[in-house]
Coordinates of C-alpha atoms and ligand atoms in Angstrom, one line a residue:
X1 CA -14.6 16.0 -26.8
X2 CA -13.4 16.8 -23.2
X3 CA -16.1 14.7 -22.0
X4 CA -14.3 11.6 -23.4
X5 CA -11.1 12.7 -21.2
X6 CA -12.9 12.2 -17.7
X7 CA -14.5 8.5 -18.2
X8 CA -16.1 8.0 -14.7
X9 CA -17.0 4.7 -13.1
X10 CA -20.3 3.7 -13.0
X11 CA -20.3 3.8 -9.0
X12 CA -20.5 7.4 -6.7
X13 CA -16.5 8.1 -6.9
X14 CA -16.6 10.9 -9.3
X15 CA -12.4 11.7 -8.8
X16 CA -11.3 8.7 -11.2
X17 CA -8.6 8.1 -9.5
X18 CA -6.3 6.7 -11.9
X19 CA -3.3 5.1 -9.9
X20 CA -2.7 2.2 -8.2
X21 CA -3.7 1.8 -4.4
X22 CA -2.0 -0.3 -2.1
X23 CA -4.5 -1.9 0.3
X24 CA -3.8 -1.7 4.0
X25 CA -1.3 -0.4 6.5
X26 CA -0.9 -2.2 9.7
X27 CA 0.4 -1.0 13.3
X28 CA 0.8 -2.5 16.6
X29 CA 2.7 -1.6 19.7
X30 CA 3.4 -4.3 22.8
X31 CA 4.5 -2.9 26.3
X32 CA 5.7 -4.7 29.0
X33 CA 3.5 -2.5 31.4
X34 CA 0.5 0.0 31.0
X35 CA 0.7 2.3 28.2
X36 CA -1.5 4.7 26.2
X37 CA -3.0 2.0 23.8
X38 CA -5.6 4.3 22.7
X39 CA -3.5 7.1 21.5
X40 CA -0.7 5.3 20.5
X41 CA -2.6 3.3 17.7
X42 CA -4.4 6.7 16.7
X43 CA -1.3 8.3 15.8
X44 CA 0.1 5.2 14.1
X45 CA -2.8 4.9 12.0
X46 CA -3.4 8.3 11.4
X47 CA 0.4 8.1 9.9
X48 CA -0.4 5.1 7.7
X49 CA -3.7 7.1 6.4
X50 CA -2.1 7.2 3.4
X51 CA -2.4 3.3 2.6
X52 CA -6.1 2.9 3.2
X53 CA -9.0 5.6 3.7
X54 CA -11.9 3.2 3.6
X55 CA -12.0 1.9 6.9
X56 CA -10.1 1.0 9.9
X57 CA -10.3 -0.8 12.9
X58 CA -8.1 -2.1 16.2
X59 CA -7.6 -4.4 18.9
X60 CA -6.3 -3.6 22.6
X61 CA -4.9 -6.5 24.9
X62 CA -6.5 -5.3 28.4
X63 CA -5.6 -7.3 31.8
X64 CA -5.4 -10.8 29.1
X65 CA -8.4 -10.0 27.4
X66 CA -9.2 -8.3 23.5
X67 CA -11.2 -5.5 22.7
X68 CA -12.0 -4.3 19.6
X69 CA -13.5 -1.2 17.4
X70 CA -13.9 -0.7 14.2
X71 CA -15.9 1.2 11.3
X72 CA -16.1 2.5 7.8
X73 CA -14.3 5.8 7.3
X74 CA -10.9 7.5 8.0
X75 CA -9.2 7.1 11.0
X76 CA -10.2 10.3 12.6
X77 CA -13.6 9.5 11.6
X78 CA -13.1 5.7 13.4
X79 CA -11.7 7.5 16.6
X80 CA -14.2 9.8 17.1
X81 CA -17.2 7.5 17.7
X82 CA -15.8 5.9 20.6
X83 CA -17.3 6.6 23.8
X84 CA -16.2 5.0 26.1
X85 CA -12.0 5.5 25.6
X86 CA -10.9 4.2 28.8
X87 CA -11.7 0.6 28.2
X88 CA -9.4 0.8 25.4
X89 CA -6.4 1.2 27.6
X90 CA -4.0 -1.5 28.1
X91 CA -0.5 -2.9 27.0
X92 CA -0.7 -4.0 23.8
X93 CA -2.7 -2.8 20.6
X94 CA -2.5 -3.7 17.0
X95 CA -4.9 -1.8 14.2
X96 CA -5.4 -1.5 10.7
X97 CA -6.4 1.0 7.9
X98 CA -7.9 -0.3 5.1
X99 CA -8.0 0.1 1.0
X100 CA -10.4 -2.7 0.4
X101 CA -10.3 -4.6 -2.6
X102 CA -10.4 -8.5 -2.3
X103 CA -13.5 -9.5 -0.3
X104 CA -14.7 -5.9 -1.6
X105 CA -16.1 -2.9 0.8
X106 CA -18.4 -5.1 3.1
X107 CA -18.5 -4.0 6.8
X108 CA -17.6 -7.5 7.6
X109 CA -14.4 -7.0 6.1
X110 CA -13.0 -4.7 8.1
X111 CA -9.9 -5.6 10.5
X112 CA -8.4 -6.5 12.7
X113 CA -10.4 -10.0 12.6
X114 CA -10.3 -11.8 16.1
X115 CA -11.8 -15.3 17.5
X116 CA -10.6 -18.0 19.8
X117 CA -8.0 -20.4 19.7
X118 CA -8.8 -24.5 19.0
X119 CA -9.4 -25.1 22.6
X120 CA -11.8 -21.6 23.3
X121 CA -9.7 -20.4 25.8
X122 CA -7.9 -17.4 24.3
X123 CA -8.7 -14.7 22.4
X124 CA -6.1 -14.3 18.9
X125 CA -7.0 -11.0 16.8
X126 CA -4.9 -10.2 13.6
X127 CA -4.3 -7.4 11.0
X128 CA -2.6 -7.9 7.4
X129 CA -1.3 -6.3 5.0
X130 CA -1.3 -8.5 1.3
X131 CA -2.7 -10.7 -0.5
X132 CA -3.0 -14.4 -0.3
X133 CA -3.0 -15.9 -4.1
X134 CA -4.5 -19.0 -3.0
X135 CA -7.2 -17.9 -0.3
X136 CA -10.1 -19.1 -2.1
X137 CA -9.3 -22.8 -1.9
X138 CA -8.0 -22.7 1.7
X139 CA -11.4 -21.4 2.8
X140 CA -13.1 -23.4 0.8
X141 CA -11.0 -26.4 2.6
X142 CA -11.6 -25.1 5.9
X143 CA -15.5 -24.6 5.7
X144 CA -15.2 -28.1 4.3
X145 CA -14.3 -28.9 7.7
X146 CA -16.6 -26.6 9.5
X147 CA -15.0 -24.0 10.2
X148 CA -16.9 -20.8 9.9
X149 CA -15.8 -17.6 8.2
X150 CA -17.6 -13.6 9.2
X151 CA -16.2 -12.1 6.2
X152 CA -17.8 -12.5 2.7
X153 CA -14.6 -13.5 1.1
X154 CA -11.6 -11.8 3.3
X155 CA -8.2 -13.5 2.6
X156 CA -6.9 -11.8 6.2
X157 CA -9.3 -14.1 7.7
X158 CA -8.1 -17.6 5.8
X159 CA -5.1 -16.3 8.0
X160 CA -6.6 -15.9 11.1
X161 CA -8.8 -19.5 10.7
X162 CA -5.6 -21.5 9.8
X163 CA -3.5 -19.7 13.0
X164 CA -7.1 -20.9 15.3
X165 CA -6.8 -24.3 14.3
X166 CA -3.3 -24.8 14.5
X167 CA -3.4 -23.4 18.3
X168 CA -4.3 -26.8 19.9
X169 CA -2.7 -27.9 23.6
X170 CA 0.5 -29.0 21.8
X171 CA 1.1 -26.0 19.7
X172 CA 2.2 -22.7 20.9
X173 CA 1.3 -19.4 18.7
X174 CA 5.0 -19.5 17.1
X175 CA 4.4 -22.9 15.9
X176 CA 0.9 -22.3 15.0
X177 CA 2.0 -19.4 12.6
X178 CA 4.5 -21.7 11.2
X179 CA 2.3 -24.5 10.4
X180 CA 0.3 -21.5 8.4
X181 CA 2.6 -20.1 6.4
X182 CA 3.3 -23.4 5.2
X183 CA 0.0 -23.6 2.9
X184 CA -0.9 -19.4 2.8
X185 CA 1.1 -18.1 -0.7
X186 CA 1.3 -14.8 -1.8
X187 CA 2.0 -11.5 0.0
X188 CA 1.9 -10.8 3.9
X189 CA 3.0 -8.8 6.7
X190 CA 1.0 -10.0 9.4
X191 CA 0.5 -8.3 13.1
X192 CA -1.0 -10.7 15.9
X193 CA -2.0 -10.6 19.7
X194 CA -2.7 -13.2 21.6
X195 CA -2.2 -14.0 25.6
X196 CA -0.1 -10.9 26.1
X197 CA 1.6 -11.2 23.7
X198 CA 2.4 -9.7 20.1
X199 CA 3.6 -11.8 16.9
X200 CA 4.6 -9.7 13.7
X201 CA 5.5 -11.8 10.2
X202 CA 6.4 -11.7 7.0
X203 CA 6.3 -13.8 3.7
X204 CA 9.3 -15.6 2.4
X205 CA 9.3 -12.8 -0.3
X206 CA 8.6 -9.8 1.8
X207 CA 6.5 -8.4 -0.4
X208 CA 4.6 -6.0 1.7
X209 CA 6.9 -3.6 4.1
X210 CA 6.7 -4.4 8.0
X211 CA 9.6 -2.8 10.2
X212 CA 9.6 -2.5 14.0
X213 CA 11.0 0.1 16.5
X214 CA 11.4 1.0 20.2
X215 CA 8.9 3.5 22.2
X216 CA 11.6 2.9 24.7
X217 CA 13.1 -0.4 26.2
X218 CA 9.9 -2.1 27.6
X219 CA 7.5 -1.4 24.4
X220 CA 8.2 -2.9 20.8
X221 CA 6.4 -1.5 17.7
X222 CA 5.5 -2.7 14.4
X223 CA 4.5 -0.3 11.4
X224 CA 3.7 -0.8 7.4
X225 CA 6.3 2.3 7.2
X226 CA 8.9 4.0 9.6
X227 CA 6.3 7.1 9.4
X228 CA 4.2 5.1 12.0
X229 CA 7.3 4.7 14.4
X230 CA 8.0 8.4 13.9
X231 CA 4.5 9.4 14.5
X232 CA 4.6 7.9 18.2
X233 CA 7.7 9.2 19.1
X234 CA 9.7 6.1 18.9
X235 CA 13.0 4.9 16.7
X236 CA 13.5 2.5 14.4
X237 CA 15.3 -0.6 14.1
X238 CA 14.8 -2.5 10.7
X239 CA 12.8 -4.1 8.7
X240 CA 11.8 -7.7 9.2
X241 CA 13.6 -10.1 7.0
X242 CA 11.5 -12.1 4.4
X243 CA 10.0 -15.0 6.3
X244 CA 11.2 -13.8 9.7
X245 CA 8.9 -13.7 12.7
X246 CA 9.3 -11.8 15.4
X247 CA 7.4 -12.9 19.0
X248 CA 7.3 -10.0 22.1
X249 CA 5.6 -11.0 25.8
X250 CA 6.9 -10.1 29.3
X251 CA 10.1 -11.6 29.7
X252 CA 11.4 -10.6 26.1
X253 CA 11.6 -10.4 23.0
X254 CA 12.5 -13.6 20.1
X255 CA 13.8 -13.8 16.9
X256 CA 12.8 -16.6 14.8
X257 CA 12.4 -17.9 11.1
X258 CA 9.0 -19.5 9.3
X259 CA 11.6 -20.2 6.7
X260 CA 15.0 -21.6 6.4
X261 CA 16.9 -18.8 4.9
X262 CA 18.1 -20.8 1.6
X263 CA 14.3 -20.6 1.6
X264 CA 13.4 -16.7 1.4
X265 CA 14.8 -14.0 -1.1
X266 CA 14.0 -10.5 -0.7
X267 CA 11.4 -9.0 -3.2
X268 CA 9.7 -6.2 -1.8
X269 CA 7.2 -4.5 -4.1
X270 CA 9.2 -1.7 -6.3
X271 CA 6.2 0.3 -6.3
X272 CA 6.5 1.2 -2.5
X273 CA 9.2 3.5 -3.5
X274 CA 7.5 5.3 -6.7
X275 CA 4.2 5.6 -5.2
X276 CA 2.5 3.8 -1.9
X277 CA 5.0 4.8 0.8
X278 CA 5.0 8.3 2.2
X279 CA 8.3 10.3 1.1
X280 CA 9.7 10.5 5.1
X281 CA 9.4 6.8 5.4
X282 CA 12.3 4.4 5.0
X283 CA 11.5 1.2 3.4
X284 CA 14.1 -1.7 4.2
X285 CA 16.3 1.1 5.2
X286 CA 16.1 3.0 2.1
X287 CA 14.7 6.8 2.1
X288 CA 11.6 6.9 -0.3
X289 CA 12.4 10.5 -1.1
X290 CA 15.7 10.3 -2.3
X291 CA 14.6 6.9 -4.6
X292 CA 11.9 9.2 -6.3
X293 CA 14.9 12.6 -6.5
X294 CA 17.0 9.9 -8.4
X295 CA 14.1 8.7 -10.5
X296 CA 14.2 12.8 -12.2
X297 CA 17.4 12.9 -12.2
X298 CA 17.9 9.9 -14.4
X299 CA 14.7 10.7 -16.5
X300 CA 16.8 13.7 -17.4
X301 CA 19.8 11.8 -18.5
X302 CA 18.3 9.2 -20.5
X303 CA 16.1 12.1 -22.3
X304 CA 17.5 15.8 -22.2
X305 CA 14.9 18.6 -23.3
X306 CA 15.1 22.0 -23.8
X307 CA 12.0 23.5 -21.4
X308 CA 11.6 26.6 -19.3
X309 CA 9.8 25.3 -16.1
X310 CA 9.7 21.5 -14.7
X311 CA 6.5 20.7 -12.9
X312 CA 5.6 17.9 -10.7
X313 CA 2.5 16.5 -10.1
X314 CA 1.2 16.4 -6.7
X315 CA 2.2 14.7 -4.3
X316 CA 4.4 11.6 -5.8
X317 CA 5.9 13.4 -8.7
X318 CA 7.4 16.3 -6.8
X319 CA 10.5 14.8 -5.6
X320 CA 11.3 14.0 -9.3
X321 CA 10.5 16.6 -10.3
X322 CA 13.3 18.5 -8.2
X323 CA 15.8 15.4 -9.3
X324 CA 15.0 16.4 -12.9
X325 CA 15.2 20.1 -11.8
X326 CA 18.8 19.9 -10.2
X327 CA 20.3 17.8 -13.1
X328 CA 18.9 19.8 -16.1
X329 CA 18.9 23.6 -14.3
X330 CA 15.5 24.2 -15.4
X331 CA 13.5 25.7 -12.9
X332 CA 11.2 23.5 -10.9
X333 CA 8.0 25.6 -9.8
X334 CA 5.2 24.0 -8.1
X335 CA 2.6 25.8 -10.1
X336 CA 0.3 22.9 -9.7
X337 CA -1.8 23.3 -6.7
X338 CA -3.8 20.2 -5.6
X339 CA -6.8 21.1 -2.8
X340 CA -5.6 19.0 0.0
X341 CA -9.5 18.6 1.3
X342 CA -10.5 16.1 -1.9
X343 CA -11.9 13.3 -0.8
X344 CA -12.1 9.8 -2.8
X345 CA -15.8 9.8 -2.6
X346 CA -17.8 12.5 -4.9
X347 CA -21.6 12.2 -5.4
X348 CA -21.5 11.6 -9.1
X349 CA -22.2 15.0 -10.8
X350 CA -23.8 15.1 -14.0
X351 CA -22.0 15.3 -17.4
X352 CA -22.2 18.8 -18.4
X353 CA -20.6 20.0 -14.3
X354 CA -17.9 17.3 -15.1
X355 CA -17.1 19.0 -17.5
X356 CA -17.0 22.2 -16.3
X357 CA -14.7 21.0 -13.0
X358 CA -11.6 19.7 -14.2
X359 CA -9.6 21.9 -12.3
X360 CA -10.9 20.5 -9.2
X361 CA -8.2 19.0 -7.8
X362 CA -5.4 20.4 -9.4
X363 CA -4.8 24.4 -10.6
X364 CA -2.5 25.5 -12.6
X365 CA -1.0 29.0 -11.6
X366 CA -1.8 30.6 -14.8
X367 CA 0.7 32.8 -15.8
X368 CA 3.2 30.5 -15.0
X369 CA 2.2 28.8 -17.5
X370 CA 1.3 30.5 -20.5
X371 CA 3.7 30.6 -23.4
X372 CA 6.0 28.1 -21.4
X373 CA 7.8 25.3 -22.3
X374 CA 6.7 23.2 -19.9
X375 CA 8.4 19.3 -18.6
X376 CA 5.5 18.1 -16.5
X377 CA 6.4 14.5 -14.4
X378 CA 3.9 12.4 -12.9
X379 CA 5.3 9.6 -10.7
X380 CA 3.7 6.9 -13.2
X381 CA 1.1 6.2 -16.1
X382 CA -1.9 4.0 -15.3
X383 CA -4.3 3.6 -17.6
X384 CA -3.5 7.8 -18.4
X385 CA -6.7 9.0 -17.6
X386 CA -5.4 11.6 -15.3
X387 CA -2.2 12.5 -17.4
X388 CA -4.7 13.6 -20.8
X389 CA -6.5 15.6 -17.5
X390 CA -3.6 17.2 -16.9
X391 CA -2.5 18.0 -20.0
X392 CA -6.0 19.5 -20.9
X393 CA -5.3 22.3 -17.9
X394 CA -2.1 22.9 -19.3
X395 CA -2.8 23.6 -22.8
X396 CA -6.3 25.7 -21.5
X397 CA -3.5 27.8 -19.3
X398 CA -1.5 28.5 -22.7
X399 CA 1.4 25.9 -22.4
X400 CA 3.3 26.6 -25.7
X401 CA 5.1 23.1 -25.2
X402 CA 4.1 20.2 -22.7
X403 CA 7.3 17.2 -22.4
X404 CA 5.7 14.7 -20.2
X405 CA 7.7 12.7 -18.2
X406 CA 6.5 9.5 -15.9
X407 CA 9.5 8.6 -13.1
X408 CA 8.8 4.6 -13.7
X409 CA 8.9 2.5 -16.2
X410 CA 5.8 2.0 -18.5
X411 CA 2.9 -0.2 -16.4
X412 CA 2.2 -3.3 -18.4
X413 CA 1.1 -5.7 -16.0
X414 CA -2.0 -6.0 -13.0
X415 CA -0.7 -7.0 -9.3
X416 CA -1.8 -9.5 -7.3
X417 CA -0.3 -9.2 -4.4
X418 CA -2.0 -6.5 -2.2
X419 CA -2.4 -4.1 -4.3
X420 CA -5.5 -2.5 -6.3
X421 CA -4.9 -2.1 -10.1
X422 CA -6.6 -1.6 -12.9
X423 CA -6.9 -4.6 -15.5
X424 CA -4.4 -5.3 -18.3
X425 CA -7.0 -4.0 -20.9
X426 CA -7.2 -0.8 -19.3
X427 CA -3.5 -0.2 -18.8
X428 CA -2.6 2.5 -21.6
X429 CA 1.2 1.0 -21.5
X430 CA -0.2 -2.7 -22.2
X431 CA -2.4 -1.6 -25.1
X432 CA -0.3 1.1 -26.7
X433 CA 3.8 1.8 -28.0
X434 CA 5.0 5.0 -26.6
X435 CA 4.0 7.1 -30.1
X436 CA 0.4 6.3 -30.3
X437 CA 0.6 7.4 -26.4
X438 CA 1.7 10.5 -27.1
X439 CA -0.9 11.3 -29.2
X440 CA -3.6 10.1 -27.2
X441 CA -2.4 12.2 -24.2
X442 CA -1.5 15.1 -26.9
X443 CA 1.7 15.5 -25.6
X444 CA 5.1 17.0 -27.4
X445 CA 7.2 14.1 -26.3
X446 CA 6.3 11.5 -23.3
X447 CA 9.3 9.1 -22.1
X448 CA 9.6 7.2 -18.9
X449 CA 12.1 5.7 -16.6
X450 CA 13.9 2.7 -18.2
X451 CA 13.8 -0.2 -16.1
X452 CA 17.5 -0.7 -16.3
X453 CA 17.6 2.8 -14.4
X454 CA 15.0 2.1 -12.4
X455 CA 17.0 -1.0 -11.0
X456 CA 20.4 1.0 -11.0
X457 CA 18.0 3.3 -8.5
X458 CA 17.0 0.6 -6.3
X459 CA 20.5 -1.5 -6.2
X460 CA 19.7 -4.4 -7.8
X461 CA 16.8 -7.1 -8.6
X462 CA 15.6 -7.9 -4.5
X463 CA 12.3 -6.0 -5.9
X464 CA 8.8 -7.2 -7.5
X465 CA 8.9 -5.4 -10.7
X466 CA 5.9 -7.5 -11.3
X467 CA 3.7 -4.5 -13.2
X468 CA 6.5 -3.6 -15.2
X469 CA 7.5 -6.8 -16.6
X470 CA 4.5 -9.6 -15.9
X471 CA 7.4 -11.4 -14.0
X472 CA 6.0 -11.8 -10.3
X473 CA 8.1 -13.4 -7.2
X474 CA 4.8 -15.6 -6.3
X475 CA 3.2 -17.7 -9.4
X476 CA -0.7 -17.6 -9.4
X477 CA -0.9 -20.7 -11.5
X478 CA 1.9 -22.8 -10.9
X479 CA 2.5 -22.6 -7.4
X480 CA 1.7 -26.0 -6.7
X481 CA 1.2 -26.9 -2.8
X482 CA -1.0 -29.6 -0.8
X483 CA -3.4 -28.8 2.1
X484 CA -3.2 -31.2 4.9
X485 CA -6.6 -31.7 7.1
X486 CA -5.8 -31.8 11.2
Ligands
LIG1 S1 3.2 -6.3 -9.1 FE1 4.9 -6.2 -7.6 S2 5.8 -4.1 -8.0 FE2 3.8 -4.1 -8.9 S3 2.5 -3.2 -7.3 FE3 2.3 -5.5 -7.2 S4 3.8 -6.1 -5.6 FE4 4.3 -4.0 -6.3

């Protein structure tokens, strides 16, 4: 029944969008004088699109004070219903673009989150990228103590209410942020303003990316991805270490640790190469594209077939694709064309159109196809969904023979840590071996990247390969840790 190959969620997104989705990018740019805050923060965003359609928001530091906009929406959409842009002008901005997931799609979600420090004399405003594994009980703690929270159940905000509290008369913002990361656990890169000046920092794990640039020599930038520091016209530096903070204001520009560096270890989420980050960004210094070329390349050595025409599947699985292409000399062809326009959100047609629409997104060029053998690679399997989608158009075009391929290693695990994933029971990897797979996606032969190659890729084990292998750098359950009141 082709009905039963396009399960839809109960809610208005028709496009099951069967893949994972990271859940935020964050920018932010600090100038020593006057700069475009306005347009600078649109074109970071607007790079980072990628990592969160749902909303987006910023704040601009403006002669010592903080305003902010924000709505639902993509970032074009967020821009446009400005009207007054001048006031936005400044030298410092920091903005957000979000996937939402914990704390859910409430408006009072959105970011950046801003409020006065312990005293009420300065304005703080934050964006984050992550996800704290222990958020629930530090709220809980600080209403406890009367502290109010705006967000239904934001873990960005925990962030923000700790970094208030801790900016009494004897604490400056550096020690404040230290004091936080003490009792926060899980996975943050973290952008803040406050007093002009701008504070960008990252868990002792480095979980989620955060690099920083130069616009030129008076103006610093931070960005989820170098894309964002492309997109402005500026260069980049590096990455931030895990647990490194990095504090810009007027007179310059300090280096500091939240950590002792016995203290951090690099684990930065594996999936940012196969999937979240765009292909022109570098992630710790390491060009996305050529980790995802590789990823074919190797699928090809561990499991040689005899095909006439490699595909990849839009966007993620192209550059594989070619890798796969290049090492095996069969052609690749992008014969898959995906409309570009499709949004997340479809008004929920009715069974019978469903049916009739699969080709919606992606069309196969027909007489590509027919009679082929065909090696189709996908950058991963989620719960496989789309893959039996795929395969349907391939064997309606007249594909004689379908090998399909996935350029990571089977997904047996949910994350945690800032990142939106299906559950375990719905992860086709976690509930079936690799035969029974092949059947249910009625392919002629399925294999994926072995996670020996996939760490022979990436140079080693300074990666979470937490949905590969249940192992995860932060422990949900056992991380044991005490809360201090003031
Ligand atoms: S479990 Fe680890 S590797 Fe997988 S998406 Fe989450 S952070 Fe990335």
């Amino acid at each position: 029944m082709i009905s039963q190959l396009f399960p839809v969620k109960k809610d208005y997104k028709y496009y099951d969008d069967d893949k994972f989705h990271d859940e935020c990018g964050i920018f932010g740019v600090y100038s020593t004088e006057k700069i475009d805050t306005l347009s600078l923060i649109q074109f970071g965003l607007f790079a980072l699109q990628h990592r969160g359609q749902e909303a987006c928001g910023f704040s601009v530091l403006r002669d010592g004070f903080i305003l902010s906009h924000k709505s639902e929406g993509l970032v074009l959409d967020c821009f446009r219903k400005i009207s007054n842009s001048k006031c936005y002008q400044g030298n410092a901005v920091i903005g957000h673009t979000r996937y939402s997931t914990e704390g859910g799609q409430s408006k009072k979600n959105i970011q950046p989150f801003f409020g006065k420090d312990y005293n009420g004399k300065s304005t703080i405003s934050i964006v984050h990228n992550g996800n704290l594994v222990n958020a629930k009980y530090i709220r809980k703690k600080l209403e406890s103590e009367g502290i109010n929270f705006i967000s239904e159940s934001s873990d960005s905000e925990v962030i923000l209410r700790l970094i208030q509290k801790y900016l009494d008369n004897n604490s400056s913002l550096e020690e404040a942020i230290k004091k936080t990361t003490i009792y926060i656990k899980g996975a943050y890169s973290v952008i803040v303003l406050m007093d002009n000046k701008i504070a960008a920092f990252r868990d002792p794990n480095g979980i989620r990316p955060l690099c920083y640039g130069m616009l030129d020599d008076k103006s610093y930038i931070f960005s989820s991805e170098t894309c964002g520091i492309d997109s402005v016209g500026g260069f980049y530096i590096r990455d931030l270490f895990p647990g490194e903070i990095i504090i810009a204001d007027k007179k310059s520009i300090q280096f500091s640790v939240l950590r002792k560096k016995e203290h951090t270890r690099k684990r930065i989420c594996s999936f940012e190469y196969i999937y979240f980050s765009r292909p022109d960004s570098l992630i710790e210094n390491i060009n996305v594209y050529e980790i995802r070329e590789r990823c074919g390349e190797k699928l090809y050595e561990q499991h040689p077939v005899k095909a006439d025409v490699v595909i990849g599947v839009p966007d993620s699985g192209v550059p594989a694709a070619i890798g796969y292409s290049k090492v095996s000399g069969i052609p690749f062809k992008p014969i898959l064309v995906k409309n570009k326009y499709i949004g997340r959100s479809f008004i929920l047609p009715k069974q019978e159109m469903r049916e009739k629409i699969v080709n919606l997104k992606l069309n196969p060029i027909l007489d590509e196809i027919k009679g082929k053998h065909v090696v189709i690679i996908d950058d991963s399997i989620v719960r496989g969904t789309t893959s039996r989608r795929l395969v349907y158009i391939l064997r309606k075009a007249g594909a004689k023979k379908i090998h399909f391929r996935s350029a990571s290693p089977p997904i047996i695990a949910p994350c945690y840590l800032g990142v939106d994933t299906p559950r375990k029971k719905d992860l086709i990897s976690y509930n079936h071996m690799k035969k029974n797979i092949e059947k249910i996606l009625d392919v002629d032969s399925l294999e994926f990247l072995s996670m020996e190659n996939l760490i022979e890729i990436l140079g080693g084990y300074n990666y979470c390969f937490g949905c590969f292998t249940g192992n995860y750098p932060v422990h949900k359950k056992n991380d044991i840790f005490t809360y201090e009141k003031k």
